[in-house]
Tab-separated table of C-alpha atoms and ligand atoms in Angstrom:
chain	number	residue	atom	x	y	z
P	17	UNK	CA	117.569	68.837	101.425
P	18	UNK	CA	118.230	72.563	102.077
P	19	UNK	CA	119.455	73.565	105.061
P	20	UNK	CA	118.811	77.403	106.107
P	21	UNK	CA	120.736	78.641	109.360
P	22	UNK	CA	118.796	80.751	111.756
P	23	UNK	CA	121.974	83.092	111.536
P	24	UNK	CA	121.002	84.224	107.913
P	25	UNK	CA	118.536	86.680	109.700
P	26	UNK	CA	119.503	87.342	113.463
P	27	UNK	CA	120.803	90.689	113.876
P	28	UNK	CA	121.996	91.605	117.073
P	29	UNK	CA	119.010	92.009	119.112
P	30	UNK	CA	117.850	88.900	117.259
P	31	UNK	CA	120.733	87.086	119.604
P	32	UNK	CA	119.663	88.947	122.494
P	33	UNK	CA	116.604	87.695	122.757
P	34	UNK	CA	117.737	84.396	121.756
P	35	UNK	CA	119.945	84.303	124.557
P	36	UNK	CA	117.413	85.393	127.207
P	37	UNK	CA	114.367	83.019	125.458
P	38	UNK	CA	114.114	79.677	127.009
P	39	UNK	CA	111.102	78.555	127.595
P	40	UNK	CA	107.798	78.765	125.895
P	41	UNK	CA	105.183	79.239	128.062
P	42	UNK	CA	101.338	80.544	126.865
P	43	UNK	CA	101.753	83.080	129.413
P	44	UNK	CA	100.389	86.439	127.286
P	45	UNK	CA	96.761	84.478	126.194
P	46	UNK	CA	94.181	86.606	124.966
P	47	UNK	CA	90.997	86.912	127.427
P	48	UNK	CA	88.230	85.485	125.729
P	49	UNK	CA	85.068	87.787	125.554
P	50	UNK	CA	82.109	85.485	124.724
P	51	UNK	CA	79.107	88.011	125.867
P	52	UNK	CA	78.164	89.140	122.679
P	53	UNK	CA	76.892	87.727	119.217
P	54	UNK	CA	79.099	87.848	116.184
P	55	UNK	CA	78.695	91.240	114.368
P	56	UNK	CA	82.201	91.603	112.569
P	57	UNK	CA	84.115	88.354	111.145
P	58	UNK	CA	87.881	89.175	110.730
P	59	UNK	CA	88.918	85.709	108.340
P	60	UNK	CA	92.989	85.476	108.100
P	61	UNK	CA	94.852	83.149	105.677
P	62	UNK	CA	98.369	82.466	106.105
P	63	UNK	CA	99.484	80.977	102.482
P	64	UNK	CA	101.585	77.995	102.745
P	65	UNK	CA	101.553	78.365	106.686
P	66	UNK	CA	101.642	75.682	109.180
P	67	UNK	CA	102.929	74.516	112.286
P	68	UNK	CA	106.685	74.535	111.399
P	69	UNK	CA	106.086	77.907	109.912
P	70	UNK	CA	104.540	79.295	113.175
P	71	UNK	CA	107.225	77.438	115.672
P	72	UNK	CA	110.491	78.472	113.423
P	73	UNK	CA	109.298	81.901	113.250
P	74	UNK	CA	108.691	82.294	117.065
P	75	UNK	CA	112.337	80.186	117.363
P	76	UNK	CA	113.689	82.959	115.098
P	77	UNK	CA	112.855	86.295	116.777
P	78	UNK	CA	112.819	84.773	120.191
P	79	UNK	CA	109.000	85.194	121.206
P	80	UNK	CA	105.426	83.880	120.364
P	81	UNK	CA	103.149	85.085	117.618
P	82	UNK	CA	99.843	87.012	118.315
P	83	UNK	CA	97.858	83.937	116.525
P	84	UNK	CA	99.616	81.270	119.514
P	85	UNK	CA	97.668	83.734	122.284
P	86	UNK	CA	94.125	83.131	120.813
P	87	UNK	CA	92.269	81.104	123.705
P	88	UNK	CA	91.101	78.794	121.015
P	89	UNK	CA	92.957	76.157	118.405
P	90	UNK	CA	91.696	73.646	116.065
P	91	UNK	CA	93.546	71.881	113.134
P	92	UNK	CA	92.442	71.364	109.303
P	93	UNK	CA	93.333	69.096	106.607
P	94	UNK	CA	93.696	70.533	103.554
P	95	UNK	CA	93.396	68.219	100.214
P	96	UNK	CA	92.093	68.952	97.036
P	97	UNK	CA	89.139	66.877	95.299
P	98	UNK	CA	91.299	65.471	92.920
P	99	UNK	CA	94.888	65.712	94.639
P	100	UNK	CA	96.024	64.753	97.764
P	101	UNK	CA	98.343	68.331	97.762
P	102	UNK	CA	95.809	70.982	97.502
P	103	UNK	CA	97.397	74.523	95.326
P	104	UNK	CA	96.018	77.946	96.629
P	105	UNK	CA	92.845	77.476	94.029
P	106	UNK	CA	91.513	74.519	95.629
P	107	UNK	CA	92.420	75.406	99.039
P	108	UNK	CA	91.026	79.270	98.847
P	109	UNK	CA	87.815	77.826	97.505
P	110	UNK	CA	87.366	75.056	100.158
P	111	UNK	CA	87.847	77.834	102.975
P	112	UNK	CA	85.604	80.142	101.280
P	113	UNK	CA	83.440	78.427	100.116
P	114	UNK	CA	83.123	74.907	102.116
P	115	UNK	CA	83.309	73.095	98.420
P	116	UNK	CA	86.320	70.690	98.005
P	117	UNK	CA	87.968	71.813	94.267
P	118	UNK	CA	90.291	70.524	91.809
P	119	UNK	CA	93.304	72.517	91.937
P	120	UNK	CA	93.728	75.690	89.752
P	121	UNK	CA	90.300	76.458	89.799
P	122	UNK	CA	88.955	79.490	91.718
P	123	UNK	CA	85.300	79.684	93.286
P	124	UNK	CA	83.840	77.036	91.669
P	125	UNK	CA	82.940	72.764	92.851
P	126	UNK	CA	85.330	70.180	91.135
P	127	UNK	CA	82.442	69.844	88.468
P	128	UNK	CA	82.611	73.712	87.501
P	129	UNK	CA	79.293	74.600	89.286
P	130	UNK	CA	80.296	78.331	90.380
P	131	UNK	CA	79.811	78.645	94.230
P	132	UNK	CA	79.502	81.283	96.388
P	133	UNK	CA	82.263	83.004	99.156
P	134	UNK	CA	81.439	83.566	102.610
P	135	UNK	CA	82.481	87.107	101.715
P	136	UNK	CA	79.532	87.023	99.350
P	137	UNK	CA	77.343	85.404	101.449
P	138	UNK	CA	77.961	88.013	104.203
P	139	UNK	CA	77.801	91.021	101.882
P	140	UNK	CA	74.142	89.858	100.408
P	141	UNK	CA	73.089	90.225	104.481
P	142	UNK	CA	74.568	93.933	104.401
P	143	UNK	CA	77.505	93.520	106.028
P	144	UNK	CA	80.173	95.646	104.229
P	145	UNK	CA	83.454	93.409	103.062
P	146	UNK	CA	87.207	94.127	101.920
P	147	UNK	CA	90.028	92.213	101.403
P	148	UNK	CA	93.479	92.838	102.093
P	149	UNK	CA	96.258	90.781	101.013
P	150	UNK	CA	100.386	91.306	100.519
P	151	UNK	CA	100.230	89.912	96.689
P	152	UNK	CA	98.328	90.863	93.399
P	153	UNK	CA	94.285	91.347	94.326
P	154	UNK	CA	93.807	88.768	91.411
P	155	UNK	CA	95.885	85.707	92.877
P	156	UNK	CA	94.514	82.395	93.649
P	157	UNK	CA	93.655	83.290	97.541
P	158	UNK	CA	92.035	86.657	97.369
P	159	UNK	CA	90.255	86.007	94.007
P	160	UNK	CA	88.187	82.784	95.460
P	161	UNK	CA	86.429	85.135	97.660
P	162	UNK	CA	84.866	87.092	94.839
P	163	UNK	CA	85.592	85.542	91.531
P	164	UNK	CA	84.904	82.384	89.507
P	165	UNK	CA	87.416	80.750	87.336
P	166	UNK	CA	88.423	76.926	85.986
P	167	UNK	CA	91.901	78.334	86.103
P	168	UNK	CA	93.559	80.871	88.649
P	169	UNK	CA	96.062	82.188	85.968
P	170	UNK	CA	92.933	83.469	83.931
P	171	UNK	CA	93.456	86.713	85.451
P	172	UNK	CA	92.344	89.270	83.513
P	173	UNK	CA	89.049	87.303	83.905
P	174	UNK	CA	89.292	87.465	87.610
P	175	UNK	CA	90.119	91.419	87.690
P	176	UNK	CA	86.957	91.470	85.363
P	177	UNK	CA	84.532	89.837	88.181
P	178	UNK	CA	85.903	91.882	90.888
P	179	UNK	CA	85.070	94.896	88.793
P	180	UNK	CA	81.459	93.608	88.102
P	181	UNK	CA	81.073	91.989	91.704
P	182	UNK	CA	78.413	93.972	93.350
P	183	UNK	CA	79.427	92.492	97.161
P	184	UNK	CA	83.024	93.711	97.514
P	185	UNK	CA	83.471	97.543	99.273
P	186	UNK	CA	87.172	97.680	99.722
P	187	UNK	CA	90.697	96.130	98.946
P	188	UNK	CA	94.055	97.051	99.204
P	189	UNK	CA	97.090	94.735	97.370
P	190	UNK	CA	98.741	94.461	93.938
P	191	UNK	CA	97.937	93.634	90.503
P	192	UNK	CA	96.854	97.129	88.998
P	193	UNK	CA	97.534	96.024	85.582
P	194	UNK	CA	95.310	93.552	85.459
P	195	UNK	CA	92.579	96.187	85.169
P	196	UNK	CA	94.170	98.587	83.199
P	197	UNK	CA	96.738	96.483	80.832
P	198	UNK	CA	94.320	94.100	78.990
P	199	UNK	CA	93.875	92.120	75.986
P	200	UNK	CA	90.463	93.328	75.618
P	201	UNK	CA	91.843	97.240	76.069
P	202	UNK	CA	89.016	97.555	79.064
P	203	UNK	CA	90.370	99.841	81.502
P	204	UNK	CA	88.381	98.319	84.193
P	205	UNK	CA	89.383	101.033	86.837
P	206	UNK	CA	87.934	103.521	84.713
P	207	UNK	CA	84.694	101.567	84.462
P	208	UNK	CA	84.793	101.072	88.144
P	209	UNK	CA	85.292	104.395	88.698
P	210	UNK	CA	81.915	105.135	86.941
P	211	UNK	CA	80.217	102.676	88.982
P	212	UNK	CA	81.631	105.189	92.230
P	213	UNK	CA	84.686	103.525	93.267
P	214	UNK	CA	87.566	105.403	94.247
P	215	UNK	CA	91.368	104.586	93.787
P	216	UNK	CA	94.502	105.018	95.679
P	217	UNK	CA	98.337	104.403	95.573
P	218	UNK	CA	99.182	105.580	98.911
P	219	UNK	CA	97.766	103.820	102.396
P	220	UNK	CA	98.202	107.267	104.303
P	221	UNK	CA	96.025	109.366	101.377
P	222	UNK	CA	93.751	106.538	100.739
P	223	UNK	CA	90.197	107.900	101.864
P	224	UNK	CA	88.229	105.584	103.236
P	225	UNK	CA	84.489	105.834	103.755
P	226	UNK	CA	80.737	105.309	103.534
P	227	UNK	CA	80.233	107.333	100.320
P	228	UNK	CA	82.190	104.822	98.327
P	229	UNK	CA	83.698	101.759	97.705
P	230	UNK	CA	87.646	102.015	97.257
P	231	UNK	CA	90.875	100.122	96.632
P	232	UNK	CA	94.320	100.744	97.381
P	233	UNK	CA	97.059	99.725	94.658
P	234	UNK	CA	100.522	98.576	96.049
P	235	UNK	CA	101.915	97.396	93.146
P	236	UNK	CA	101.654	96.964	89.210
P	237	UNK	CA	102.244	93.398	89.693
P	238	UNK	CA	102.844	91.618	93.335
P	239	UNK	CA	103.935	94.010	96.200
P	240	UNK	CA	107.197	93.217	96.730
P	241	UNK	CA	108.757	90.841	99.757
P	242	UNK	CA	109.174	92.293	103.207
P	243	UNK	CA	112.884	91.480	102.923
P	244	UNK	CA	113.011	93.898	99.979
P	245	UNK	CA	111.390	96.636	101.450
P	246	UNK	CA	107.457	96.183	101.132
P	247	UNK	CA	105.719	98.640	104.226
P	248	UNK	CA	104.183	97.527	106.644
P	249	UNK	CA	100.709	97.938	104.488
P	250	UNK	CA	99.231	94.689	105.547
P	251	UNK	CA	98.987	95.601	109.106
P	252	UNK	CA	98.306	99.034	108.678
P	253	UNK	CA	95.429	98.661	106.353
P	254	UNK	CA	93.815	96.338	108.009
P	255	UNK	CA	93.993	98.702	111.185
P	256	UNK	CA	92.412	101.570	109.065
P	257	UNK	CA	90.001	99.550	107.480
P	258	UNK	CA	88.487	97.663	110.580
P	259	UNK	CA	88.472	101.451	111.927
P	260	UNK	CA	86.756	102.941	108.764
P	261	UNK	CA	84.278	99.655	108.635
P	262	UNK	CA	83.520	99.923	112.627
P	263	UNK	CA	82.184	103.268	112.688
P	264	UNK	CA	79.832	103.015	108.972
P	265	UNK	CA	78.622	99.444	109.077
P	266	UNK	CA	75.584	99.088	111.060
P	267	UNK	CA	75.158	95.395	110.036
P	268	UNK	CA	79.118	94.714	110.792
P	269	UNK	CA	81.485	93.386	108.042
P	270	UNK	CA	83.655	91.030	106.643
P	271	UNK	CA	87.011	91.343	105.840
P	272	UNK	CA	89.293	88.241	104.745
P	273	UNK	CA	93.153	89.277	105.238
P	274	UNK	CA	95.722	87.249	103.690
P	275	UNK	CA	99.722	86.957	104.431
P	276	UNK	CA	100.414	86.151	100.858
P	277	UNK	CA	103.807	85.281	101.060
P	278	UNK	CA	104.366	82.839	103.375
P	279	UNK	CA	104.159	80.333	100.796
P	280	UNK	CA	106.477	82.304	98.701
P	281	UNK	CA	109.186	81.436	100.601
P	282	UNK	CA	108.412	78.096	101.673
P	283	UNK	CA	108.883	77.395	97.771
P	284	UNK	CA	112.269	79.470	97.556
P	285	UNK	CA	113.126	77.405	100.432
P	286	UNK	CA	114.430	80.513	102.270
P	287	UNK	CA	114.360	81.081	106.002
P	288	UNK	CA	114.616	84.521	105.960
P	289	UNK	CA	112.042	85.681	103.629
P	290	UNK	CA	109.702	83.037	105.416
P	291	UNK	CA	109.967	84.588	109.315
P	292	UNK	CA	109.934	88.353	107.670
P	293	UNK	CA	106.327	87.496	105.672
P	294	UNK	CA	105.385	85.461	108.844
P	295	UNK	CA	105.958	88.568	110.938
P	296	UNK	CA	104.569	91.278	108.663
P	297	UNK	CA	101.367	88.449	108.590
P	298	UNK	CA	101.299	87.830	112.433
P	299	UNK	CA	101.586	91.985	112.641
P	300	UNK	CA	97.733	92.265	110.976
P	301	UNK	CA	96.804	89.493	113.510
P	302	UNK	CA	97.757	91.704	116.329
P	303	UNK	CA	96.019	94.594	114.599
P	304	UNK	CA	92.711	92.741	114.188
P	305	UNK	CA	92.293	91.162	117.327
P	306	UNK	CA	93.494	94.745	119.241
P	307	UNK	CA	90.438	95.945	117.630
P	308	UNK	CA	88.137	92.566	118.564
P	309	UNK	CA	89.524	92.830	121.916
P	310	UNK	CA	88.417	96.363	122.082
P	311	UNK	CA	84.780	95.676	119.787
P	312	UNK	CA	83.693	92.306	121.826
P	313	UNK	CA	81.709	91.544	118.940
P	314	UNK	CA	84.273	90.476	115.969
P	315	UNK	CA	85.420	87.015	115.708
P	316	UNK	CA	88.832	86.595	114.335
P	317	UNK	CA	89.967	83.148	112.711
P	318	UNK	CA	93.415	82.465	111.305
P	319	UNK	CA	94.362	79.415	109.556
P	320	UNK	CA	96.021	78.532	106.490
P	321	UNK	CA	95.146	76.857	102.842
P	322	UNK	CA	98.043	74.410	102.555
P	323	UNK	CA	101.769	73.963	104.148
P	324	UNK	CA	104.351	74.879	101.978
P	325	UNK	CA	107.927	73.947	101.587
P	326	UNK	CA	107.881	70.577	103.732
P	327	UNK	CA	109.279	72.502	106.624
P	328	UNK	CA	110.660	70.681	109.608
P	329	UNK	CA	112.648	72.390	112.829
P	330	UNK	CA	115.448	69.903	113.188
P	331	UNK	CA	118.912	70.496	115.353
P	332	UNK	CA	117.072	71.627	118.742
P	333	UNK	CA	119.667	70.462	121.071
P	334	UNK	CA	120.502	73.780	122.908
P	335	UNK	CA	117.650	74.604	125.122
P	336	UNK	CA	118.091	78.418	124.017
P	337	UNK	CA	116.791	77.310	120.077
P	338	UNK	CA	120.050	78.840	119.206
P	339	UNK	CA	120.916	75.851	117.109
P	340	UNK	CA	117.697	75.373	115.436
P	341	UNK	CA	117.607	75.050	111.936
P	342	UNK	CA	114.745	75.321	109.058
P	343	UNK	CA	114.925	72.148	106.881
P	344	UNK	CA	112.752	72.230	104.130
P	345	UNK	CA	111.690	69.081	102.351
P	346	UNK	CA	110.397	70.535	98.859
P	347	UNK	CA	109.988	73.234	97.044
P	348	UNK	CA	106.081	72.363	96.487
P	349	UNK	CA	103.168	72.177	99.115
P	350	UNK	CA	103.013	69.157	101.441
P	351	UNK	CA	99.863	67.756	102.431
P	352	UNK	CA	99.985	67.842	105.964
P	353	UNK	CA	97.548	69.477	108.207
P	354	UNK	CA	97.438	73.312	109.156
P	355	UNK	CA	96.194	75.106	111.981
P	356	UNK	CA	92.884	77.306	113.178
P	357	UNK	CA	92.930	80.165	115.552
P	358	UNK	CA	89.986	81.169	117.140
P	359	UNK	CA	89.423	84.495	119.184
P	360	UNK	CA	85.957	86.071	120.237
P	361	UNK	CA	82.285	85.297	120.295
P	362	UNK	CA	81.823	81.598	118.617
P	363	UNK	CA	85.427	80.986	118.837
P	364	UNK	CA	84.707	77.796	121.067
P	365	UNK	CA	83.354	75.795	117.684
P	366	UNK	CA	86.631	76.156	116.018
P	367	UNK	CA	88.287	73.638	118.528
P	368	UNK	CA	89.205	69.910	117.294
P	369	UNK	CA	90.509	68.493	113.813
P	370	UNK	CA	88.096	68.670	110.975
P	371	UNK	CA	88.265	69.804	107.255
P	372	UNK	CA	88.979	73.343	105.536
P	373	UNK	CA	85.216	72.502	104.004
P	374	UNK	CA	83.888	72.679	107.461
P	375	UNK	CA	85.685	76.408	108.343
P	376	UNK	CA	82.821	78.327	106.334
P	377	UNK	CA	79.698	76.207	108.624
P	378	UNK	CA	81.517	77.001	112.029
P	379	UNK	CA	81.796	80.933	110.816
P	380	UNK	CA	78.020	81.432	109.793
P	381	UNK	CA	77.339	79.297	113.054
P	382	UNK	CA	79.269	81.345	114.919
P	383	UNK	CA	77.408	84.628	113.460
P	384	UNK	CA	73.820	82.817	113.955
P	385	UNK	CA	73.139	81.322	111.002
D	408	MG	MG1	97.744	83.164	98.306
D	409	ZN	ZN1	102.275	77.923	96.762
């Protein structure tokens, strides 16, 4: 048992608002705008995030999260088909896919049968897609939405189908050398490049638009932790893309956006890291639903593909949370349930507890399908 105190990451206006936060009231909802059919689907994965996650973070900085306003709420279970602790293969594919998966494996059913992503599914309807996530492009979460794999690690493999996958328009996160730095000496962004994409390192040059697919590079490897100084990318390119998307896609898009790591922390079993990833992850909330607030005809959904760490909020005797404390239970991913946000047009069939299998039904529901 690991005990983190809240006072590893309160600065001072941390205690201010400590002091003046006691209760915690849904007072700021979101209004829910219902008019319109689903155009845009705005899918958000917090890795390794669950309840604990979402009520220590909000204990932490004094405040609720943008994803606790959504009108809507459901909860998910989250196993694997052949283990009752799902890793981010088998839960990535379940929510992407609606297939239950043994863990490790990446787009594909327990018996190897490749199966295709709601991104896919979406982008063979021409609706554009992009991903944007705060770790390597080619790690477990992102990759189920566009490649297949029996094993996650196989990355090269997985940089190799989102090279060849003819449904993806745009991503932004890590893992550059994964397309340039290979065994087989392809430089992948080279043949990319062919095919008409374009490539950036910097979110404020990046040029986004309707003439050609592009991707935005953080990092070699994985963009590093908030805590050491990662920008506020996540956020901000999801702001610029939704823009960029809204004004060329006449059939709407899909864009899955994923606060990598959350679950990072959960397995260093640090408190700190964990609130500033939930933040910079609850910050790209508040950019996508500001723009489905402002559309009326984007759904947003954010849930999560596992809980990691075991965390429990223990100590709570002070009414001010002020004594609160994280106490993590493992270093691994637990197996309880995790939650579902719902905000915009078909957000009312996300209510209730059900299975990550079922998210993918309620989304192409929600969009008319
Ligand atoms: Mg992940
Ligand atoms: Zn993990």
């Amino acid at each position: 048992m690991k005990l983190n105190r809240f006072v590893l990451i309160l600065n001072f206006s941390f205690l201010f608002v400590l002091s003046s936060c006691s209760t915690h009231s849904a007072d700021n909802q979101y209004e829910e705008n219902t008019s319109k059919p689903v155009k845009n689907i705005i899918f958000m994965i917090g890795d390794g995030m669950s309840y604990a996650q979402i009520e220590g973070t909000e204990n932490a900085i004094g405040k609720q999260l943008e994803m606790r306003k959504f009108p809507v709420s459901g909860t998910i279970t989250t196993h694997a088909a052949d283990k009752r602790i799902t890793d981010s293969g088998a839960g990535g594919t379940a929510l992407a896919t609606g297939f239950k998966s043994n863990n490790g494996m990446i787009g594909m059913k327990a018996d190897s049968t490749a199966v295709p992503s709601m991104l896919e599914l979406f982008a063979e309807e021409g609706k554009q897609t992009a991903i944007v996530v705060s770790s390597g492009i080619t790690h477990a979460t992102p990759a189920c939405f566009v490649a297949k794999d029996i094993n996650r690690n196989n990355y090269e493999a997985i940089a190799k189908d989102f090279a060849e996958s003819d449904k993806l328009n745009y991503f932004i996160g890590g893992a550059r050398k994964h397309f340039v730095d290979r065994e087989d000496s392809k430089n992948l962004l080279e043949e990319m490049t062919a095919k008409g994409w374009q490539f950036f390192d910097d979110l404020e040059n990046a040029q986004f638009n309707a003439s050609a697919n592009a991707a935005l590079f953080m990092a070699d490897e994985h963009p590093v932790a908030v805590k050491d100084g990662r920008s506020d990318f996540l956020a901000k390119g999801t702001a610029k893309l939704l823009e960029t998307m809204s004004m060329q896609a006449d059939n709407g898009f899909f864009m899955m956006v994923e606060g990598s790591q959350i679950d990072w922390a959960g397995h260093a079993n640090d408190s700190a890291y964990l609130v500033t990833e939930m933040i910079d992850f609850d910050n790209a909330v508040k950019a996508a639903v500001d723009f489905a607030e402002k559309d009326g005809e984007t759904l947003v959904v954010v849930t999560a593909d596992h809980e990691t760490g075991g965390l429990t909020i223990i100590n709570g005797v002070e009414k001010d949370y002020s004594s609160v404390r994280f106490n993590f239970s493992t270093v691994n991913h637990s197996a309880v349930a995790v939650p579902v946000f719902a905000y915009g047009p078909g957000s009312e069939y996300f209510t209730g507890m059900y299975d990550n299998t079922d998210i993918i039904g309620k989304i192409m529901k929600a969009a008319g399908k």
